[in-house]
Amino acid sequence: MEEATSKQLWVLFTMTKKDYRNTGLSKDDASEMISRAFEEKKTRSQKNLDIFNEAVKAGEDALNKCVPTPMVVEKHTNMLNDNSPVEKAWFVPDGVCGFAQINIKANTKENRSFLNDLKRAKINDFEKSYNGGYQYWVSEGGQSMQKKEAFAHAFADTLRKYGITCYVQSRMD
C-alpha cells in the first residue's frame, strides 16, 4: 500500500481544511477522498445556482403581481407656484420612478460560497458595492419603484430562506 503523495495531502487540506499528514493515508484512499470532495463542491455550486434562479423567479413573480399606486404629474404655468393653473397633466400608471437593489456582504460562509459560485458560473449580475460587499441592481420593472421593490424583497426573502444574509435598498428617482 503506497502512501498518499504530498500533492494529494495538500489538495485534501485545501478542500477539507483537515491535516492528513502522518495519518498513514493511502494513495488510493486519498484519491477517493479528493473525488468525493470535488463531487460535493459541484453539488454545492449547483445548489447555489439553483438558489439564484429560484430567487430571480420569486422576484419576477412578485413583480408581475405588483399593482403600483398610479400618480398624476402636473405641469403648472408657473413652475414655482403650485396654485397656478395646470398647463398639462400626465397619468403614470406604474407610480413613482425609482431604483431597488439587493446587497450581500461576503461576511459569512454561506454568503462567500454563494457569491463565489455565481462568479465561477460567470453570472455577473452582482457587482462590487460602494458600501462593501456586492449588489444586485433590479433592472426588471421598467421605471416603477414599487415593482422593483417587490422584486427585490421577494429575491432577498428567497436568499434568506437558505441562510444568505442580504439587505434591500431602494430610492426614488
CSV table of C-alpha atoms in Angstrom, one decimal:
chain,number,residue,atom,x,y,z
A,1,MET,CA,0.0,0.0,0.0
A,2,GLU,CA,1.6,3.3,-1.2
A,3,GLU,CA,1.3,6.3,1.0
A,4,ALA,CA,-0.5,9.4,-0.3
A,5,THR,CA,1.6,11.9,-2.1
A,6,SER,CA,2.3,15.4,-0.7
A,7,LYS,CA,0.3,16.9,-3.6
A,8,GLN,CA,-2.7,14.7,-2.6
A,9,LEU,CA,-2.4,15.7,1.0
A,10,TRP,CA,-2.2,19.4,0.0
A,11,VAL,CA,-5.3,19.1,-2.1
A,12,LEU,CA,-7.2,17.4,0.7
A,13,PHE,CA,-6.1,20.1,3.1
A,14,THR,CA,-7.2,22.9,0.8
A,15,MET,CA,-10.6,21.3,0.2
A,16,THR,CA,-11.4,20.0,3.7
A,17,LYS,CA,-9.2,22.2,6.0
A,18,LYS,CA,-8.0,19.0,7.7
A,19,ASP,CA,-4.4,17.9,8.0
A,20,TYR,CA,-3.9,14.4,6.8
A,21,ARG,CA,-0.2,14.3,7.2
A,22,ASN,CA,1.1,11.4,9.4
A,23,THR,CA,-2.2,9.6,9.3
A,24,GLY,CA,-1.0,6.8,7.1
A,25,LEU,CA,-3.5,7.6,4.4
A,26,SER,CA,-3.0,5.5,1.3
A,27,LYS,CA,-2.7,6.9,-2.3
A,28,ASP,CA,-6.0,5.2,-3.3
A,29,ASP,CA,-7.9,6.4,-0.2
A,30,ALA,CA,-6.6,10.0,-0.8
A,31,SER,CA,-7.7,9.8,-4.4
A,32,GLU,CA,-11.2,8.6,-3.5
A,33,MET,CA,-11.5,11.4,-0.8
A,34,ILE,CA,-10.5,14.0,-3.4
A,35,SER,CA,-13.0,12.7,-5.9
A,36,ARG,CA,-15.8,12.8,-3.2
A,37,ALA,CA,-14.8,16.4,-2.2
A,38,PHE,CA,-15.0,17.6,-5.8
A,39,GLU,CA,-18.4,16.0,-6.2
A,40,GLU,CA,-19.6,17.7,-3.0
A,41,LYS,CA,-18.3,21.0,-4.3
A,42,LYS,CA,-20.1,20.5,-7.7
A,43,THR,CA,-23.3,19.7,-5.8
A,44,ARG,CA,-22.9,22.8,-3.6
A,45,SER,CA,-22.2,25.0,-6.6
A,46,GLN,CA,-25.3,23.7,-8.4
A,47,LYS,CA,-27.3,24.3,-5.2
A,48,ASN,CA,-26.2,27.9,-5.2
A,49,LEU,CA,-27.1,28.4,-8.8
A,50,ASP,CA,-30.5,26.8,-8.1
A,51,ILE,CA,-31.0,29.3,-5.2
A,52,PHE,CA,-30.1,32.2,-7.5
A,53,ASN,CA,-32.5,31.0,-10.2
A,54,GLU,CA,-35.2,30.5,-7.6
A,55,ALA,CA,-34.7,34.0,-6.2
A,56,VAL,CA,-34.9,35.5,-9.7
A,57,LYS,CA,-38.2,33.5,-10.3
A,58,ALA,CA,-39.6,34.7,-7.0
A,59,GLY,CA,-38.7,38.3,-7.8
A,60,GLU,CA,-40.3,38.0,-11.3
A,61,ASP,CA,-43.5,36.5,-9.8
A,62,ALA,CA,-43.7,39.3,-7.2
A,63,LEU,CA,-43.1,42.0,-9.8
A,64,ASN,CA,-45.8,40.6,-12.0
A,65,LYS,CA,-48.3,40.5,-9.1
A,66,CYS,CA,-47.4,44.0,-8.0
A,67,VAL,CA,-50.1,46.7,-8.7
A,68,PRO,CA,-48.4,50.1,-8.2
A,69,THR,CA,-50.2,53.1,-7.0
A,70,PRO,CA,-50.6,55.3,-10.0
A,71,MET,CA,-49.7,59.0,-10.0
A,72,VAL,CA,-50.5,62.2,-11.9
A,73,VAL,CA,-47.7,64.5,-12.9
A,74,GLU,CA,-48.8,68.1,-13.5
A,75,LYS,CA,-47.0,71.0,-15.2
A,76,HIS,CA,-48.1,74.4,-13.9
A,77,THR,CA,-47.9,77.6,-15.9
A,78,ASN,CA,-45.7,78.9,-13.1
A,79,MET,CA,-43.4,76.1,-12.0
A,80,LEU,CA,-42.7,77.9,-8.7
A,81,ASN,CA,-46.3,78.2,-7.7
A,82,ASP,CA,-48.4,75.0,-7.2
A,83,ASN,CA,-51.6,77.2,-7.1
A,84,SER,CA,-51.0,78.4,-10.7
A,85,PRO,CA,-53.2,76.8,-13.4
A,86,VAL,CA,-52.2,73.4,-14.7
A,87,GLU,CA,-50.9,73.6,-18.2
A,88,LYS,CA,-50.6,69.9,-18.9
A,89,ALA,CA,-51.0,66.6,-16.9
A,90,TRP,CA,-49.8,63.1,-17.3
A,91,PHE,CA,-51.2,59.9,-15.9
A,92,VAL,CA,-48.4,57.5,-14.8
A,93,PRO,CA,-49.9,54.0,-14.2
A,94,ASP,CA,-46.7,52.5,-12.8
A,95,GLY,CA,-46.4,55.1,-10.0
A,96,VAL,CA,-43.2,56.8,-8.9
A,97,CYS,CA,-39.9,56.2,-10.6
A,98,GLY,CA,-37.0,54.7,-8.7
A,99,PHE,CA,-34.4,52.0,-8.1
A,100,ALA,CA,-34.0,48.9,-5.9
A,101,GLN,CA,-31.1,46.7,-5.2
A,102,ILE,CA,-30.1,43.7,-3.0
A,103,ASN,CA,-26.9,43.9,-1.1
A,104,ILE,CA,-24.8,40.9,0.1
A,105,LYS,CA,-21.7,41.2,2.1
A,106,ALA,CA,-19.1,38.4,1.9
A,107,ASN,CA,-19.0,38.2,5.7
A,108,THR,CA,-20.4,34.7,6.2
A,109,LYS,CA,-19.5,31.3,4.9
A,110,GLU,CA,-22.9,31.0,3.1
A,111,ASN,CA,-22.6,34.4,1.5
A,112,ARG,CA,-19.0,33.8,0.3
A,113,SER,CA,-19.9,30.4,-1.1
A,114,PHE,CA,-22.9,31.8,-2.9
A,115,LEU,CA,-21.1,34.8,-4.4
A,116,ASN,CA,-18.0,32.7,-5.4
A,117,ASP,CA,-20.2,30.0,-7.1
A,118,LEU,CA,-22.0,32.7,-9.1
A,119,LYS,CA,-18.7,34.2,-10.2
A,120,ARG,CA,-17.4,30.8,-11.2
A,121,ALA,CA,-20.6,30.2,-13.3
A,122,LYS,CA,-20.0,33.6,-15.0
A,123,ILE,CA,-23.2,35.1,-13.5
A,124,ASN,CA,-22.1,38.7,-13.4
A,125,ASP,CA,-25.3,40.2,-12.1
A,126,PHE,CA,-23.6,41.1,-8.8
A,127,GLU,CA,-21.2,44.0,-8.8
A,128,LYS,CA,-19.0,45.4,-6.1
A,129,SER,CA,-20.9,47.8,-3.8
A,130,TYR,CA,-19.7,51.2,-2.7
A,131,ASN,CA,-20.8,50.3,0.8
A,132,GLY,CA,-18.8,47.0,0.8
A,133,GLY,CA,-19.9,43.6,-0.4
A,134,TYR,CA,-21.8,43.1,-3.6
A,135,GLN,CA,-25.1,44.4,-5.0
A,136,TYR,CA,-27.7,43.2,-7.4
A,137,TRP,CA,-29.5,46.0,-9.2
A,138,VAL,CA,-33.1,45.2,-10.2
A,139,SER,CA,-33.3,46.0,-13.9
A,140,GLU,CA,-36.8,44.5,-14.3
A,141,GLY,CA,-40.0,46.5,-13.8
A,142,GLY,CA,-39.3,49.5,-16.0
A,143,GLN,CA,-39.0,52.7,-14.0
A,144,SER,CA,-41.6,51.7,-11.4
A,145,MET,CA,-40.0,51.8,-7.9
A,146,GLN,CA,-42.8,49.7,-6.4
A,147,LYS,CA,-42.4,46.9,-8.9
A,148,LYS,CA,-38.6,46.9,-8.4
A,149,GLU,CA,-39.1,46.8,-4.6
A,150,ALA,CA,-41.5,43.9,-4.9
A,151,PHE,CA,-38.9,42.0,-7.0
A,152,ALA,CA,-36.1,42.9,-4.6
A,153,HIS,CA,-38.0,41.8,-1.4
A,154,ALA,CA,-39.0,38.5,-2.9
A,155,PHE,CA,-35.5,37.9,-4.2
A,156,ALA,CA,-34.0,38.7,-0.8
A,157,ASP,CA,-36.6,36.6,1.1
A,158,THR,CA,-35.6,33.6,-1.1
A,159,LEU,CA,-31.9,34.1,-0.3
A,160,ARG,CA,-32.6,34.4,3.4
A,161,LYS,CA,-34.5,31.2,3.4
A,162,TYR,CA,-31.2,29.5,2.5
A,163,GLY,CA,-29.2,31.3,5.2
A,164,ILE,CA,-27.8,34.0,2.9
A,165,THR,CA,-27.7,37.4,4.7
A,166,CYS,CA,-28.8,40.2,2.5
A,167,TYR,CA,-30.5,43.6,2.5
A,168,VAL,CA,-32.8,45.5,0.2
A,169,GLN,CA,-32.3,49.2,-0.6
A,170,SER,CA,-34.4,51.4,-2.8
A,171,ARG,CA,-34.7,55.1,-3.6
A,172,MET,CA,-37.0,57.3,-5.5
A,173,ASP,CA,-35.7,58.9,-8.7
